[in-house]
Amino acid sequence: MARLLQSKFVLCALFALLLFFNNANAQAINGSDTAYKHGMVVCAYPDAAKVGVEILKKGGNAVDAAVAVQFALEVTFPEAGNIGGGGFMVYRSAKGKTNTLDFREKAPAAAFEKMFQDSAGNVIPGKSLSTHLASGVPGSVDGMFKAHRKYGKLKWAELVQPAIDLARNGFKITKRMAGDLNSAANEFRKLNPDKNYLGKTDKWQEGDLLVQEDLAKTLELIRDKGRAGFYDGKVADEIVAEMQSGGGMISKEDLANYHSAWRKALTGNYKGYKVITMPPPSSGGIALLQLLQSVEKYPLHRWGYNSDSTVQLVVEAERRVYADRSKYLGDPDFFKVPKDTLLNPQYNASRMSSFTWAQATPSASISPGKIAGYESDQTTHYSIVDGDGNAVSITTTLNGGFGSKIFVKGAGFLLNNEMDDFSSKPGSPNMFGLVGGKANSIQPNKRMLSSMTPTIIEKNGKLYMVVGTPGGATIITSVFQTILNVLEFDQNMQHAVASKRFHHQWLPDKVFVERGALDDATRAKLEQKGYKIVDGGPSGRVDAILVTPAGYEGGADPRGDDTKEGF
Ligand code: GLY
């Protein structure tokens, strides 16, 4: 009897355990629906999310919180958080006014078209990624300073101080961060024999304290002198000395001349929702609106999330839009982007006219569209809404994980390797496999094309969603699919962010799918039609906020340490 009771107990315990894991799994997918009325921050690292929410609690607005989060991410998320890189901000005020800020890096004045090619015209592997030449002139500090000047409420110093405290006192690193630092350790050592700020004699462990004293001093200069604390004086001298020590190009003049740019937000409509997004030099906004136009007339809601029809249609739209991206998108200050044509619904409908349900369209048969006159893994995103309803969507990047992995000696921060986002040679793929041509060729002072897609969506004239993600070439498709998950497939924000994604970018002609994105039958049907489906790694880390009748609901991507904090 005792034995029977014992085995029953064991069975019950197993059952309870199973239920617990099932619930935990459902929670990760569907997320909690906790809604907050007074403000919310969703970003890549827990300590930075806390900093942002504290600023909101002190009476700061969404832009104040964004400035504080940007600097806090530089300290706590060195993979992509930065002062040595750049990014884009999409802003919508509580009253519905929109604006965008382009703080993308620029090529130094000495840069030239073939700087990453050898004398035979071949692209030199790694030169645009892991050298001092890989860095564009950083834009983040100027961007934050300008955003604060125009929209900030609290004092600048108050917004930079939390990052200084985190750098000086240190913070406990997560397991994932310890893994990332250990993976980069050899390259850090090789590229920075005398200044490895993220090095350690033994391996990093979860819970280790990361202290960055030189970075704290740099942030103090930025706190006290604003823009000049970075683009002039000690830090500027250190950047230039670093460049000279390794054959880089960024000069004092490049730093003094760097200015971020306000650009009119790009807007479009999808089934009555207004989509507010980033114009060039990001390709993200135009590509997102093209994708939405390409699928708008189809009954995605009826077909359902990741059904074979949904996946086929979305892949075919992505194929065509990325082909256009390769030819028509570049820095609008240097290249006339045919924006009106690319955003014309008839143009996108005509691009989809070669799509057939019977089989995959081979990418080899798709070229960029014909437009008259034109013949011839690591970023990070944060979404913030304050209690008044002002919203900020910022994606910022060093390009590769930890950028070029080269530190500025004395200043304690990492430099970007954003020059790889240019097309080093027409048709030659960059680190994301993206190809480009004249529109995105290297020229002095030009901004390299980006895929970053910070976006805000309105419903009935009111704020509805704030969304964006890192992920290189997959940024655009991850934002696109997350939006569809909410608007078409009725997923809540956490569910929409966690849902598995897939990606096609014209070339290579492959559908990259996350594990679990397609069931076996769907995959088999698509393969029968000629789709080359390959298992890819995690696609993006979307951080988003949805405005519901109950309040702000966050979606923090479980693919990373991403965190939502509200009150
Ligand atoms: N560095 C990635 C992007 O800007 O698209």
Coordinates of C-alpha atoms and ligand atoms in Angstrom, one line a residue:
M1 CA 0.0 0.0 0.0
A2 CA 2.8 2.4 1.0
R3 CA 4.6 1.5 -2.2
L4 CA 1.4 2.3 -4.2
L5 CA 0.9 5.6 -2.4
Q6 CA 4.6 6.4 -3.0
S7 CA 4.3 5.7 -6.8
K8 CA 1.0 7.7 -6.9
F9 CA 2.9 10.5 -5.2
V10 CA 5.7 10.3 -7.7
L11 CA 3.2 10.4 -10.6
C12 CA 1.4 13.4 -9.2
A13 CA 4.7 15.2 -8.7
L14 CA 5.7 14.4 -12.3
F15 CA 2.4 15.7 -13.5
A16 CA 2.7 18.9 -11.5
L17 CA 6.2 19.4 -12.8
L18 CA 4.9 18.9 -16.4
L19 CA 2.1 21.4 -15.8
F20 CA 4.6 23.8 -14.4
F21 CA 6.9 23.6 -17.4
N22 CA 4.0 23.8 -19.8
N23 CA 2.8 26.9 -18.1
A24 CA 6.3 28.4 -18.0
N25 CA 6.5 27.7 -21.7
A26 CA 3.1 29.2 -22.4
Q27 CA 4.2 32.2 -20.4
A28 CA 7.3 32.7 -22.5
I29 CA 5.3 32.5 -25.7
N30 CA 2.1 34.3 -24.7
G31 CA 3.7 36.5 -22.0
S32 CA 1.9 38.1 -19.2
D33 CA -0.6 40.8 -20.1
T34 CA 0.4 43.1 -17.3
A35 CA -0.5 46.6 -18.5
Y36 CA 0.9 49.8 -17.2
K37 CA -0.6 53.3 -17.3
H38 CA 2.2 55.6 -16.5
G39 CA 5.1 54.5 -18.8
M40 CA 7.0 51.6 -20.2
V41 CA 10.6 50.8 -21.4
V42 CA 11.5 47.7 -23.3
C43 CA 15.1 47.2 -24.1
A44 CA 18.0 44.7 -24.4
Y45 CA 19.3 44.7 -20.8
P46 CA 17.5 44.6 -17.4
D47 CA 19.7 47.3 -15.7
A48 CA 19.2 49.7 -18.7
A49 CA 15.4 49.2 -18.6
K50 CA 15.4 50.0 -14.9
V51 CA 17.3 53.2 -15.6
G52 CA 14.7 54.3 -18.2
V53 CA 11.8 53.6 -15.9
E54 CA 13.4 55.5 -13.0
I55 CA 13.7 58.6 -15.4
L56 CA 10.0 58.3 -16.3
K57 CA 9.1 58.0 -12.6
K58 CA 11.1 61.2 -11.9
G59 CA 8.9 63.0 -14.4
G60 CA 11.1 62.6 -17.4
N61 CA 9.4 62.1 -20.8
A62 CA 10.0 59.4 -23.4
V63 CA 12.9 61.2 -24.9
D64 CA 14.6 61.8 -21.5
A65 CA 14.2 58.1 -20.8
A66 CA 15.6 57.2 -24.3
V67 CA 18.7 59.3 -23.7
A68 CA 19.3 57.6 -20.3
V69 CA 18.7 54.2 -21.8
Q70 CA 21.1 54.9 -24.7
F71 CA 24.0 55.7 -22.3
A72 CA 23.0 52.9 -19.9
L73 CA 23.1 50.4 -22.8
E74 CA 26.6 51.6 -23.8
V75 CA 27.7 50.4 -20.3
T76 CA 25.5 47.3 -19.8
F77 CA 25.2 46.0 -23.3
P78 CA 28.5 46.6 -25.1
E79 CA 27.5 44.1 -27.8
A80 CA 25.5 46.9 -29.4
G81 CA 24.7 49.7 -27.0
N82 CA 27.0 52.5 -27.9
I83 CA 28.5 55.9 -27.9
G84 CA 30.9 54.7 -30.7
G85 CA 28.1 53.9 -33.2
G86 CA 24.9 55.4 -34.5
G87 CA 21.2 54.9 -35.0
F88 CA 17.8 56.2 -35.8
M89 CA 14.9 57.6 -33.7
V90 CA 11.3 57.7 -34.7
Y91 CA 9.3 60.0 -32.4
R92 CA 5.6 60.6 -32.0
S93 CA 4.3 63.2 -29.5
A94 CA 1.3 62.6 -27.4
K95 CA -0.5 65.1 -29.7
G96 CA 0.4 63.0 -32.8
K97 CA 3.3 65.1 -34.2
T98 CA 6.0 62.9 -35.7
N99 CA 9.6 63.3 -36.4
T100 CA 12.7 61.2 -37.0
L101 CA 16.4 61.7 -36.1
D102 CA 19.2 60.2 -38.2
F103 CA 22.3 59.8 -36.1
R104 CA 23.8 57.2 -38.5
E105 CA 27.6 57.2 -38.7
K106 CA 29.2 58.8 -41.7
A107 CA 32.2 57.8 -43.8
P108 CA 35.3 59.8 -42.9
A109 CA 36.3 62.6 -45.3
A110 CA 39.3 60.6 -46.5
A111 CA 37.1 57.5 -47.4
F112 CA 37.0 56.4 -51.0
E113 CA 35.0 54.0 -53.1
K114 CA 37.5 51.2 -53.4
M115 CA 39.1 51.4 -50.0
F116 CA 38.2 47.8 -49.1
Q117 CA 39.4 46.3 -52.5
D118 CA 42.9 45.1 -53.4
S119 CA 44.8 46.2 -56.5
A120 CA 43.0 43.5 -58.5
G121 CA 39.6 44.9 -57.5
N122 CA 38.8 42.0 -55.0
V123 CA 37.2 42.8 -51.7
I124 CA 39.8 42.2 -48.9
P125 CA 38.1 39.9 -46.4
G126 CA 37.7 41.4 -43.0
K127 CA 39.0 44.8 -43.8
S128 CA 35.6 46.5 -43.5
L129 CA 34.9 44.6 -40.3
S130 CA 37.9 44.2 -37.9
T131 CA 40.2 47.1 -38.6
H132 CA 40.4 50.8 -37.7
L133 CA 39.2 51.5 -41.2
A134 CA 36.0 49.8 -40.5
S135 CA 34.6 52.6 -38.3
G136 CA 32.4 55.4 -39.5
V137 CA 32.3 58.7 -37.6
P138 CA 30.1 58.0 -34.6
G139 CA 26.7 59.7 -34.4
S140 CA 25.1 58.5 -31.1
V141 CA 26.3 61.3 -28.7
D142 CA 25.3 64.0 -31.2
G143 CA 22.0 62.3 -31.7
M144 CA 21.1 62.0 -28.0
F145 CA 22.2 65.6 -27.4
K146 CA 20.1 66.9 -30.3
A147 CA 17.0 64.8 -29.3
H148 CA 17.3 66.1 -25.7
R149 CA 17.7 69.8 -26.8
K150 CA 14.5 69.5 -28.9
Y151 CA 12.3 67.4 -26.7
G152 CA 13.9 66.7 -23.3
K153 CA 12.4 67.9 -20.0
L154 CA 14.9 66.8 -17.3
K155 CA 18.5 68.1 -17.2
W156 CA 21.0 66.4 -19.5
A157 CA 23.4 65.6 -16.6
E158 CA 20.6 63.8 -14.8
L159 CA 20.1 61.5 -17.8
V160 CA 23.8 60.6 -18.2
Q161 CA 24.5 60.1 -14.5
P162 CA 22.9 56.6 -14.2
A163 CA 25.3 55.3 -16.9
I164 CA 28.3 56.8 -15.1
D165 CA 27.2 55.0 -11.9
L166 CA 26.8 51.7 -13.7
A167 CA 30.2 52.0 -15.3
R168 CA 32.0 53.1 -12.1
N169 CA 30.2 50.9 -9.5
G170 CA 29.8 48.0 -11.9
F171 CA 26.8 45.8 -12.5
K172 CA 26.3 42.0 -12.4
I173 CA 26.4 40.4 -15.8
T174 CA 23.9 37.9 -17.0
K175 CA 24.7 34.3 -18.1
R176 CA 24.2 35.3 -21.8
M177 CA 26.5 38.4 -21.5
A178 CA 29.1 36.2 -19.8
G179 CA 28.9 33.8 -22.8
D180 CA 29.1 36.7 -25.3
L181 CA 32.2 38.2 -23.6
N182 CA 33.9 34.8 -23.5
S183 CA 33.1 34.2 -27.2
A184 CA 34.7 37.6 -28.1
A185 CA 37.7 37.2 -25.7
N186 CA 40.3 36.0 -28.2
E187 CA 39.5 38.8 -30.7
F188 CA 39.4 41.4 -27.9
R189 CA 42.9 40.3 -26.9
K190 CA 44.2 40.2 -30.4
L191 CA 42.9 43.6 -31.4
N192 CA 43.6 45.3 -28.1
P193 CA 46.8 44.0 -26.6
D194 CA 47.2 47.1 -24.4
K195 CA 43.6 48.1 -23.7
N196 CA 41.2 45.2 -23.3
Y197 CA 38.4 46.8 -21.3
L198 CA 36.2 43.7 -21.4
G199 CA 38.9 41.2 -20.7
K200 CA 39.4 39.0 -17.7
T201 CA 42.2 36.5 -16.9
D202 CA 39.8 33.6 -16.5
K203 CA 36.3 33.2 -18.0
W204 CA 33.4 35.5 -17.2
Q205 CA 30.7 33.9 -15.1
E206 CA 27.1 34.9 -14.6
G207 CA 26.9 37.4 -11.7
D208 CA 30.5 38.7 -12.1
L209 CA 30.8 42.5 -11.6
L210 CA 31.8 44.5 -14.7
V211 CA 33.4 47.8 -13.8
Q212 CA 34.5 50.3 -16.5
E213 CA 36.3 53.2 -15.0
D214 CA 37.7 54.8 -18.2
L215 CA 34.3 54.7 -19.7
A216 CA 32.9 56.3 -16.5
K217 CA 35.4 59.2 -17.1
T218 CA 34.3 59.5 -20.7
L219 CA 30.7 59.6 -19.7
E220 CA 31.5 62.3 -17.1
L221 CA 32.9 64.5 -19.9
I222 CA 29.7 63.9 -21.9
R223 CA 27.6 64.7 -18.9
D224 CA 29.5 68.0 -18.2
K225 CA 30.2 69.2 -21.7
G226 CA 27.4 67.6 -23.8
R227 CA 28.3 67.1 -27.4
A228 CA 31.7 68.8 -27.0
G229 CA 32.6 66.2 -24.4
F230 CA 32.8 63.6 -27.2
Y231 CA 33.5 65.4 -30.5
D232 CA 36.1 67.8 -29.0
G233 CA 38.8 67.8 -26.3
K234 CA 40.2 64.7 -24.6
V235 CA 37.8 62.1 -26.0
A236 CA 38.2 63.4 -29.6
D237 CA 42.0 63.4 -29.2
E238 CA 41.8 59.8 -27.9
I239 CA 39.7 58.7 -30.9
V240 CA 42.1 60.3 -33.3
A241 CA 45.1 58.8 -31.5
E242 CA 43.5 55.4 -31.7
M243 CA 42.9 55.8 -35.4
Q244 CA 46.5 56.8 -36.0
S245 CA 47.8 53.9 -34.0
G246 CA 46.0 51.5 -36.3
G247 CA 45.8 53.1 -39.8
G248 CA 42.3 54.4 -39.4
M249 CA 40.9 57.6 -41.0
I250 CA 38.7 59.4 -38.6
S251 CA 40.1 62.9 -38.0
K252 CA 39.4 65.8 -35.6
E253 CA 37.6 67.5 -38.5
D254 CA 35.4 64.5 -39.1
L255 CA 34.4 64.6 -35.5
A256 CA 33.8 68.3 -35.3
N257 CA 31.8 68.2 -38.6
Y258 CA 29.5 65.3 -37.6
H259 CA 25.9 66.3 -37.2
S260 CA 22.8 64.2 -36.9
A261 CA 19.9 65.1 -39.1
W262 CA 16.2 65.6 -38.5
R263 CA 14.3 63.9 -41.3
K264 CA 10.5 63.9 -42.0
A265 CA 9.0 60.6 -40.9
L266 CA 8.0 58.2 -43.7
T267 CA 4.3 57.3 -43.4
G268 CA 2.1 54.7 -45.0
N269 CA -1.2 52.8 -44.4
Y270 CA -2.0 49.2 -43.9
K271 CA -5.7 48.3 -43.6
G272 CA -6.5 51.5 -41.9
Y273 CA -3.5 51.6 -39.5
K274 CA -1.0 54.4 -40.0
V275 CA 2.6 53.3 -40.1
I276 CA 5.3 55.9 -39.1
T277 CA 8.8 54.8 -39.9
M278 CA 12.4 55.7 -40.7
P279 CA 13.2 57.2 -44.1
P280 CA 16.6 56.7 -45.8
P281 CA 19.5 56.3 -45.2
S282 CA 17.7 53.4 -43.6
S283 CA 16.2 51.1 -46.1
G284 CA 14.0 49.7 -43.3
G285 CA 11.1 52.1 -43.5
I286 CA 10.7 52.0 -47.3
A287 CA 11.1 48.2 -47.4
L288 CA 8.6 47.8 -44.6
L289 CA 6.0 49.9 -46.4
Q290 CA 6.7 48.0 -49.6
L291 CA 6.2 44.7 -47.9
L292 CA 2.9 45.8 -46.3
Q293 CA 1.6 47.1 -49.6
S294 CA 2.6 43.8 -51.3
V295 CA 0.5 41.6 -49.0
E296 CA -2.3 44.0 -48.1
K297 CA -4.9 42.6 -50.5
Y298 CA -4.5 39.0 -49.3
P299 CA -6.6 37.4 -46.5
L300 CA -3.7 36.7 -44.1
H301 CA -6.0 36.7 -41.1
R302 CA -8.0 33.8 -42.6
W303 CA -4.8 31.9 -43.6
G304 CA -3.3 32.2 -40.1
Y305 CA 0.1 32.6 -38.6
N306 CA 2.9 30.8 -40.6
S307 CA 0.4 28.7 -42.6
D308 CA 1.9 27.6 -46.0
S309 CA -0.1 30.4 -47.9
T310 CA 1.1 33.1 -45.4
V311 CA 4.7 32.0 -45.6
Q312 CA 4.7 31.7 -49.4
L313 CA 3.2 35.1 -49.9
V314 CA 5.5 36.8 -47.4
V315 CA 8.6 35.2 -48.8
E316 CA 7.7 36.3 -52.4
A317 CA 7.1 39.8 -51.2
E318 CA 10.4 39.8 -49.3
R319 CA 12.3 38.5 -52.3
R320 CA 11.1 41.4 -54.5
V321 CA 11.5 44.1 -51.9
Y322 CA 15.1 43.1 -51.1
A323 CA 16.0 43.1 -54.8
D324 CA 14.8 46.7 -55.0
R325 CA 16.8 47.5 -51.8
S326 CA 20.0 46.4 -53.5
K327 CA 19.7 49.0 -56.2
Y328 CA 17.6 51.9 -55.2
L329 CA 18.4 52.6 -51.5
G330 CA 21.3 54.7 -50.2
D331 CA 22.0 58.0 -48.4
P332 CA 19.5 60.5 -49.8
D333 CA 22.1 63.3 -49.4
F334 CA 24.1 61.6 -52.1
F335 CA 21.7 59.5 -54.1
K336 CA 18.2 60.3 -55.4
V337 CA 16.2 57.4 -53.9
P338 CA 13.1 56.9 -56.0
K339 CA 10.9 57.0 -52.9
D340 CA 7.6 57.9 -54.6
T341 CA 7.8 55.0 -57.1
L342 CA 8.9 52.5 -54.5
L343 CA 6.0 53.5 -52.3
N344 CA 3.4 53.5 -55.0
P345 CA 0.9 50.7 -54.5
Q346 CA 0.6 50.1 -58.2
Y347 CA 4.4 49.6 -58.5
N348 CA 4.3 47.1 -55.7
A349 CA 1.3 45.3 -57.1
S350 CA 3.1 45.1 -60.5
R351 CA 6.2 43.6 -58.7
M352 CA 3.9 40.9 -57.2
S353 CA 2.3 40.1 -60.6
S354 CA 5.0 37.5 -61.4
F355 CA 4.1 35.6 -58.2
T356 CA 2.3 32.3 -58.7
W357 CA 1.0 29.9 -56.1
A358 CA 2.2 26.9 -58.1
Q359 CA 5.9 27.3 -57.4
A360 CA 8.6 29.5 -55.9
T361 CA 9.8 32.3 -58.1
P362 CA 13.6 31.8 -58.5
S363 CA 15.5 34.8 -57.3
A364 CA 17.6 34.6 -60.4
S365 CA 14.5 35.6 -62.4
I366 CA 13.9 38.6 -60.2
S367 CA 15.8 41.8 -60.8
P368 CA 15.3 45.1 -59.1
G369 CA 12.2 46.8 -60.6
K370 CA 12.6 49.0 -63.6
I371 CA 12.4 52.6 -62.6
A372 CA 13.0 55.3 -65.2
G373 CA 16.3 57.1 -64.7
Y374 CA 17.8 54.3 -62.7
E375 CA 18.9 51.8 -65.4
S376 CA 22.2 51.0 -65.6
D377 CA 24.3 40.4 -35.3
Q378 CA 24.5 43.1 -33.6
T379 CA 22.3 46.1 -33.2
T380 CA 19.9 46.9 -30.4
H381 CA 16.4 48.4 -30.2
Y382 CA 14.4 50.1 -27.5
S383 CA 10.8 51.2 -27.3
I384 CA 9.6 53.7 -24.8
V385 CA 6.2 55.4 -24.0
D386 CA 5.6 57.9 -21.2
G387 CA 2.5 58.5 -19.2
D388 CA 1.4 61.3 -21.5
G389 CA 1.6 59.1 -24.5
N390 CA 4.8 60.4 -26.1
A391 CA 6.6 57.5 -27.9
V392 CA 10.1 56.8 -29.0
S393 CA 11.3 54.0 -31.1
I394 CA 15.2 53.8 -31.4
T395 CA 17.4 51.3 -33.1
T396 CA 21.1 51.8 -32.5
T397 CA 24.1 49.9 -33.6
L398 CA 27.9 49.2 -33.7
N399 CA 27.1 46.8 -36.7
G400 CA 28.7 43.5 -35.7
G401 CA 28.6 42.2 -32.2
F402 CA 30.9 44.6 -30.2
G403 CA 31.4 46.5 -33.5
S404 CA 35.0 46.3 -34.7
K405 CA 36.0 45.0 -31.3
I406 CA 38.5 47.8 -31.1
F407 CA 38.5 50.0 -28.0
V408 CA 39.4 53.6 -27.9
K409 CA 42.5 53.6 -25.6
G410 CA 41.9 55.8 -22.6
A411 CA 38.2 56.4 -23.4
G412 CA 37.1 52.8 -22.7
F413 CA 34.5 52.3 -25.4
L414 CA 34.2 50.3 -28.6
L415 CA 34.2 51.5 -32.1
N416 CA 31.7 50.5 -34.8
N417 CA 32.4 48.6 -37.9
E418 CA 29.6 50.3 -39.9
M419 CA 31.7 50.8 -43.0
D420 CA 30.8 47.2 -43.9
D421 CA 27.2 48.4 -44.4
F422 CA 28.4 50.2 -47.5
S423 CA 28.7 48.2 -50.7
S424 CA 32.5 47.6 -50.9
K425 CA 32.1 46.5 -54.5
P426 CA 28.9 46.2 -56.6
G427 CA 27.4 42.8 -56.2
S428 CA 29.8 41.7 -53.4
P429 CA 27.8 40.7 -50.3
N430 CA 28.5 42.3 -46.9
M431 CA 28.5 40.5 -43.6
F432 CA 24.7 40.0 -43.8
G433 CA 24.9 38.7 -47.4
L434 CA 23.3 41.9 -48.6
V435 CA 24.4 43.2 -52.0
G436 CA 24.3 46.7 -53.3
G437 CA 25.7 49.0 -56.0
K438 CA 26.1 52.7 -56.8
A439 CA 23.4 53.9 -54.5
N440 CA 25.3 52.6 -51.5
S441 CA 28.9 53.0 -52.7
I442 CA 31.5 54.6 -50.4
Q443 CA 31.9 58.3 -50.7
P444 CA 33.4 60.8 -48.3
N445 CA 31.0 62.0 -45.6
K446 CA 28.2 59.7 -46.9
R447 CA 26.0 57.6 -44.6
M448 CA 26.0 53.8 -45.2
L449 CA 22.7 52.2 -45.9
S450 CA 21.0 50.6 -43.0
S451 CA 18.2 48.1 -42.4
M452 CA 17.2 49.5 -39.1
T453 CA 13.4 49.9 -38.9
P454 CA 12.3 51.8 -35.8
T455 CA 8.5 52.1 -36.3
I456 CA 5.4 53.5 -34.6
I457 CA 1.8 52.5 -35.5
E458 CA -1.4 54.5 -35.0
K459 CA -4.9 53.1 -34.9
N460 CA -7.8 55.5 -35.3
G461 CA -5.4 58.4 -35.0
K462 CA -4.1 57.2 -31.6
L463 CA -0.8 55.6 -30.6
Y464 CA -1.1 51.8 -31.0
M465 CA 2.3 50.2 -31.3
V466 CA 6.0 51.0 -30.9
V467 CA 8.3 48.4 -32.4
G468 CA 11.8 47.6 -33.7
T469 CA 14.6 45.1 -33.6
P470 CA 18.3 44.4 -34.2
G471 CA 19.3 41.6 -36.6
G472 CA 21.2 43.0 -39.7
A473 CA 19.4 42.0 -42.8
T474 CA 16.6 40.3 -40.8
I475 CA 15.6 43.5 -39.1
I476 CA 13.0 44.5 -41.8
T477 CA 11.4 41.0 -42.0
S478 CA 11.3 40.7 -38.2
V479 CA 9.5 44.0 -37.8
F480 CA 7.2 43.2 -40.7
Q481 CA 6.2 39.8 -39.3
T482 CA 5.8 41.1 -35.7
I483 CA 3.4 43.7 -37.0
L484 CA 1.4 41.1 -39.0
N485 CA 1.3 38.9 -35.8
V486 CA -0.6 41.6 -34.0
L487 CA -2.7 43.2 -36.9
E488 CA -3.5 39.9 -38.7
F489 CA -3.1 37.1 -36.3
D490 CA -4.5 38.7 -33.1
Q491 CA -1.4 37.9 -31.0
N492 CA -0.7 40.0 -27.9
M493 CA 2.5 42.0 -27.9
Q494 CA 4.6 39.4 -26.0
H495 CA 3.3 36.6 -28.1
A496 CA 3.9 38.5 -31.3
V497 CA 7.5 39.2 -30.3
A498 CA 8.2 35.7 -29.2
S499 CA 6.6 34.0 -32.2
K500 CA 9.1 32.2 -34.5
R501 CA 10.1 34.0 -37.7
F502 CA 11.5 33.3 -41.1
H503 CA 13.5 35.4 -43.6
H504 CA 14.1 35.8 -47.3
Q505 CA 16.4 38.5 -48.7
W506 CA 16.4 37.8 -52.5
L507 CA 20.0 36.7 -52.4
P508 CA 20.9 34.1 -51.4
D509 CA 17.7 32.4 -52.7
K510 CA 16.9 30.7 -49.4
V511 CA 14.2 30.9 -46.7
F512 CA 15.9 31.0 -43.3
V513 CA 13.6 29.7 -40.6
E514 CA 13.9 29.7 -36.9
R515 CA 13.6 26.3 -35.2
G516 CA 9.9 25.6 -34.8
A517 CA 8.7 28.4 -37.2
L518 CA 7.1 25.8 -39.6
D519 CA 5.4 22.6 -38.9
D520 CA 6.6 19.5 -40.9
A521 CA 3.6 19.6 -43.3
T522 CA 4.0 23.2 -44.1
R523 CA 7.7 22.8 -44.7
A524 CA 7.1 19.9 -47.0
K525 CA 4.4 21.7 -49.0
L526 CA 6.8 24.7 -49.5
E527 CA 9.7 22.5 -50.4
Q528 CA 7.6 20.7 -53.0
K529 CA 7.1 24.1 -54.7
G530 CA 10.8 24.7 -54.8
Y531 CA 11.5 26.8 -51.7
K532 CA 15.0 26.1 -50.4
I533 CA 14.4 26.1 -46.6
V534 CA 17.3 26.2 -44.3
D535 CA 17.4 26.3 -40.5
G536 CA 18.8 29.6 -39.3
G537 CA 19.6 30.9 -35.9
P538 CA 17.5 33.3 -33.9
S539 CA 16.0 36.1 -36.0
G540 CA 16.1 39.5 -34.4
R541 CA 15.3 40.6 -30.8
V542 CA 12.1 42.6 -31.1
D543 CA 11.3 45.0 -28.3
A544 CA 7.8 46.5 -28.6
I545 CA 4.9 48.1 -26.8
L546 CA 1.2 47.9 -27.6
V547 CA -1.4 50.3 -26.3
T548 CA -4.4 48.4 -25.1
P549 CA -7.5 49.7 -23.3
A550 CA -5.9 48.4 -20.1
G551 CA -2.7 50.3 -20.7
Y552 CA 0.8 49.7 -22.1
E553 CA 1.6 46.0 -22.8
G554 CA 5.2 45.1 -23.5
G555 CA 6.8 42.5 -25.7
A556 CA 10.4 41.8 -24.6
D557 CA 12.1 39.3 -26.9
P558 CA 12.9 36.0 -25.1
R559 CA 15.7 35.4 -27.6
G560 CA 17.9 37.8 -25.5
D561 CA 18.0 39.3 -22.0
D562 CA 15.4 41.8 -23.2
T563 CA 13.3 43.3 -20.4
K564 CA 10.1 45.2 -20.1
E565 CA 9.7 47.6 -17.1
G566 CA 6.6 49.6 -16.5
F567 CA 4.7 51.4 -13.8
Ligands
GLY1 N1 24.4 47.7 -39.1 C1 23.1 47.1 -39.4 C2 22.2 48.1 -40.1 O1 22.3 49.3 -39.9 O2 21.4 47.7 -40.9

